[in-house]
CSV table of N, CA and C in Angstrom, one decimal:
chain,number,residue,atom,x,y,z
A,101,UNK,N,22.8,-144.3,70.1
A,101,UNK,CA,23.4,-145.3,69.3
A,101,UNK,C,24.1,-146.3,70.2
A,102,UNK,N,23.7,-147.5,69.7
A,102,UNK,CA,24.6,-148.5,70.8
A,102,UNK,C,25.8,-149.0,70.7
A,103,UNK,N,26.1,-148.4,69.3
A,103,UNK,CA,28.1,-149.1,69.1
A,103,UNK,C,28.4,-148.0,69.3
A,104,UNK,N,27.9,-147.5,70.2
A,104,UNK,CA,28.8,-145.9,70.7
A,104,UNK,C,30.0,-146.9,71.5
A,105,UNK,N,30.0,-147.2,72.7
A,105,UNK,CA,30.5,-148.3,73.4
A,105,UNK,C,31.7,-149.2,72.8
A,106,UNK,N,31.3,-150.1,72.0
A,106,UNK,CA,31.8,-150.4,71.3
A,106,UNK,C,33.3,-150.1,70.4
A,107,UNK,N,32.4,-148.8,69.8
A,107,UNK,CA,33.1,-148.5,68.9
A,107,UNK,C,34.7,-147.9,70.0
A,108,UNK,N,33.8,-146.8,70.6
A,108,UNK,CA,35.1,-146.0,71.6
A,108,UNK,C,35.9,-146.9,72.1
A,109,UNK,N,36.0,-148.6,72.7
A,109,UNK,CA,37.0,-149.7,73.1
A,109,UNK,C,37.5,-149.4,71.5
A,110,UNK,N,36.5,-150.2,70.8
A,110,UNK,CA,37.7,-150.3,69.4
A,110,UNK,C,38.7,-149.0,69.1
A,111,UNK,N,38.6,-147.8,69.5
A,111,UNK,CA,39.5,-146.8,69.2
A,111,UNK,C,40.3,-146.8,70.4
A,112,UNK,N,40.4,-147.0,71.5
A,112,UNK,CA,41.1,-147.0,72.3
A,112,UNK,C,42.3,-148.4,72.3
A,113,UNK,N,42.1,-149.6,71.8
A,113,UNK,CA,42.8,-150.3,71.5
A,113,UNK,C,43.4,-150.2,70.4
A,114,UNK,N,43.5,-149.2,69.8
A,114,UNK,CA,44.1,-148.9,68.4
A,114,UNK,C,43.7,-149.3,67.2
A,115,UNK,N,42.5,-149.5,67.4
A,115,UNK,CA,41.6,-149.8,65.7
A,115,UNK,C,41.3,-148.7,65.0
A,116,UNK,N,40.7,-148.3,64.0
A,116,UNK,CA,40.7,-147.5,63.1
A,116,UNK,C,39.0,-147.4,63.6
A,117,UNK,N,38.8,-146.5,63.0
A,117,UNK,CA,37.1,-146.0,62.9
A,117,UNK,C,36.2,-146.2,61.5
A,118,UNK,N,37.4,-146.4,61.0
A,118,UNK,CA,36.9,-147.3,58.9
A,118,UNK,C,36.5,-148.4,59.6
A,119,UNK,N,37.2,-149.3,60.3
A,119,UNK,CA,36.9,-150.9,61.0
A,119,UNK,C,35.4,-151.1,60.9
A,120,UNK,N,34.7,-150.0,61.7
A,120,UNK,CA,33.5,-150.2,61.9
A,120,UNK,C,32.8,-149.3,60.8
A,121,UNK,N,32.8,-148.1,60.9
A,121,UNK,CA,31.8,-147.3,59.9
A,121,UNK,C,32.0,-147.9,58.5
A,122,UNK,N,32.8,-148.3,57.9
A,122,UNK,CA,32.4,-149.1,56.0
A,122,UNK,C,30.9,-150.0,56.4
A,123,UNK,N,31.2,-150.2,58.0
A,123,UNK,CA,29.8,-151.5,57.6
A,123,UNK,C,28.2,-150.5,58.2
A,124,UNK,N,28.4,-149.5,58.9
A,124,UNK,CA,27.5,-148.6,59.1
A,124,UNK,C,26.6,-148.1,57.9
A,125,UNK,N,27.7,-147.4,56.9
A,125,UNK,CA,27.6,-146.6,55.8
A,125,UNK,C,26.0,-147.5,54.9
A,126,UNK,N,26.1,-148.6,55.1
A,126,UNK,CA,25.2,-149.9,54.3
A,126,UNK,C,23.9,-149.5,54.9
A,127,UNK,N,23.4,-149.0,56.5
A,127,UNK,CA,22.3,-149.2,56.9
A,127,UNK,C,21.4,-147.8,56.4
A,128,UNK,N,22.4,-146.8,56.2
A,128,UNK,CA,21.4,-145.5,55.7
A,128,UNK,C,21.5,-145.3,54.5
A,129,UNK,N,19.9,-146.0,54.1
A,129,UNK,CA,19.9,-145.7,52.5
A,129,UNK,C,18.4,-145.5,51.9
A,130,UNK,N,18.3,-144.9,50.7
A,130,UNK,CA,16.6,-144.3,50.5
A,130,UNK,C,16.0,-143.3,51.5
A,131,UNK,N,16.6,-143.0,51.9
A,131,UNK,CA,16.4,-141.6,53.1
A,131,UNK,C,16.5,-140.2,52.4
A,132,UNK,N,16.2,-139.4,52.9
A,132,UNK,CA,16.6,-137.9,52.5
A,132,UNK,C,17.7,-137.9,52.6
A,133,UNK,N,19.2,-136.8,52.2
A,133,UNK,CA,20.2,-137.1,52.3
A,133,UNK,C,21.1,-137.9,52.9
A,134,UNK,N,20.4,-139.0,52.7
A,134,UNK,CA,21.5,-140.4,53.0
A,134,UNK,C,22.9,-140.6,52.3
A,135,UNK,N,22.9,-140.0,51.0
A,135,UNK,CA,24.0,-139.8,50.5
A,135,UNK,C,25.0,-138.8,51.0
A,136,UNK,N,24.9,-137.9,51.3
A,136,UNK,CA,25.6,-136.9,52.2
A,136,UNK,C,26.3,-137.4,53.7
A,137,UNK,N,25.2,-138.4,54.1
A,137,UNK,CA,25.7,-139.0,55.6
A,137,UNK,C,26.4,-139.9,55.2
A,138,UNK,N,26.5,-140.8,54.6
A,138,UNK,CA,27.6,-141.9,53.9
A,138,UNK,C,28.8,-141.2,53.4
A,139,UNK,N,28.6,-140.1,52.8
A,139,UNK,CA,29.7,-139.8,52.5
A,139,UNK,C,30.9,-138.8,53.6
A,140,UNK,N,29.9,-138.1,54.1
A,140,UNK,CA,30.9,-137.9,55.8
A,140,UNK,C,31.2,-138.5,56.7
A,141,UNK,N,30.5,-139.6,56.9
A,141,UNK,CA,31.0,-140.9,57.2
A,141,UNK,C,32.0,-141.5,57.1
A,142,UNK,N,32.2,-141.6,55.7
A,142,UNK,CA,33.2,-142.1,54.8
A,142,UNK,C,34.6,-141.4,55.1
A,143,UNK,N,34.3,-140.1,54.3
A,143,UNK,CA,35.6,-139.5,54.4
A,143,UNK,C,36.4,-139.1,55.3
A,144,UNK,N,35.3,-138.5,57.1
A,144,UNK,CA,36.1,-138.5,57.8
A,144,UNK,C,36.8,-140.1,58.8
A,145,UNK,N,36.2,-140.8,58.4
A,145,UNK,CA,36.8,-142.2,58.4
A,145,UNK,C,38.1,-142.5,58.4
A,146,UNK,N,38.1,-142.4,56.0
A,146,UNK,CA,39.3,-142.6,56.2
A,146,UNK,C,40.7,-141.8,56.1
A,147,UNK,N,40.3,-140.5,56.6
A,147,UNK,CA,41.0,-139.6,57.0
A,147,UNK,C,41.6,-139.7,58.1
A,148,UNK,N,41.0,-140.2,59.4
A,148,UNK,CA,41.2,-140.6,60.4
A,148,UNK,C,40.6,-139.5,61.1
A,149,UNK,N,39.7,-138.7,61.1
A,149,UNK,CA,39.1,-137.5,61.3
A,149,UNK,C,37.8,-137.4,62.3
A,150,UNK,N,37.4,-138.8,62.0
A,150,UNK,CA,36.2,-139.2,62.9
A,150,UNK,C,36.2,-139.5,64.4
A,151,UNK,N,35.2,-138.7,65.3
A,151,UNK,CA,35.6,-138.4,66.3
A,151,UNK,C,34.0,-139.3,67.0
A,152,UNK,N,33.8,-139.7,68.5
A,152,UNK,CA,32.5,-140.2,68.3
A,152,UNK,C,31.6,-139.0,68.7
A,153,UNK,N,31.7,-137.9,69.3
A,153,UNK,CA,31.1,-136.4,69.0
A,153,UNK,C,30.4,-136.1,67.5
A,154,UNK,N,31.7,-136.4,66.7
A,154,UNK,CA,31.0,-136.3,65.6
A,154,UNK,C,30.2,-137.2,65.1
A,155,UNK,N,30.1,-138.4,64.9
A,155,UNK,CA,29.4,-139.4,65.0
A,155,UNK,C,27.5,-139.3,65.6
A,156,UNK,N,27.7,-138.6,66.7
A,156,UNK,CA,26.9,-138.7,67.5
A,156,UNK,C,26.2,-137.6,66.9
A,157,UNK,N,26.4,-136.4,66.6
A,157,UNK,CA,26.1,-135.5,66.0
A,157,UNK,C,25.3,-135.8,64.9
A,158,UNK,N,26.1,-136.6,63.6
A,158,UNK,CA,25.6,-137.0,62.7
A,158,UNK,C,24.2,-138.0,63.0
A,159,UNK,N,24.4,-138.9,63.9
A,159,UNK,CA,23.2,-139.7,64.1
A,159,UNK,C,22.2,-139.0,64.7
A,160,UNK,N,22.4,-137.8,64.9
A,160,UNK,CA,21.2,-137.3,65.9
A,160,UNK,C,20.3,-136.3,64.8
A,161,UNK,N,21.3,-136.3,63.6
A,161,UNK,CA,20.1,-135.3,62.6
A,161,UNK,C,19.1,-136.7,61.8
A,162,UNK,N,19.8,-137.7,61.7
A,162,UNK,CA,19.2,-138.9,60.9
A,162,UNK,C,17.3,-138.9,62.4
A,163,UNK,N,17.9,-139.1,63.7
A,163,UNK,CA,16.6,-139.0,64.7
A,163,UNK,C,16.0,-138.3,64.4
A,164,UNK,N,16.2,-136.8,64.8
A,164,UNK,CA,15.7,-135.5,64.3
A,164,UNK,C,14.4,-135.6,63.5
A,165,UNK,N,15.1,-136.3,62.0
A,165,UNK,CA,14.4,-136.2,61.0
A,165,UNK,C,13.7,-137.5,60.7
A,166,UNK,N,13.5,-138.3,61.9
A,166,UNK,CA,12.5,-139.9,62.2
A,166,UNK,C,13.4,-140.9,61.8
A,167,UNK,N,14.3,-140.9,61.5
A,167,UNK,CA,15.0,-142.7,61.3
A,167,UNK,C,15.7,-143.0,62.4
């Protein structure tokens, strides 16, 4: 994923991880459990929970399974 990069500056200068993922959450959609990945997405977001481990994790079962 290439706003891996990205993203990690944006958390290191003290941005939030909602900043970016609300606009992520838009690209997986019509998939097999795409609803499930939006919504973990989501909530550990704006929980402040989201880690890019996890992140990475999650994008690697969307590969896994061809998207």
């Amino acid at each position: 994923m290439s706003l891996i990069p990205y993203i990690e500056k944006h958390l290191t200068n003290g941005g939030k991880s909602w900043d970016i993922c609300k606009h992520l959450i838009n690209l997986v959609e019509g998939i097999p459990k795409a609803k499930i990945w939006r919504n973990q997405i989501s909530n550990k977001s704006i929980k402040k929970e989201l880690d890019i481990e996890y992140l990475l994790n999650l994008t690697s079962k969307l590969e896994k399974m061809g998207y």
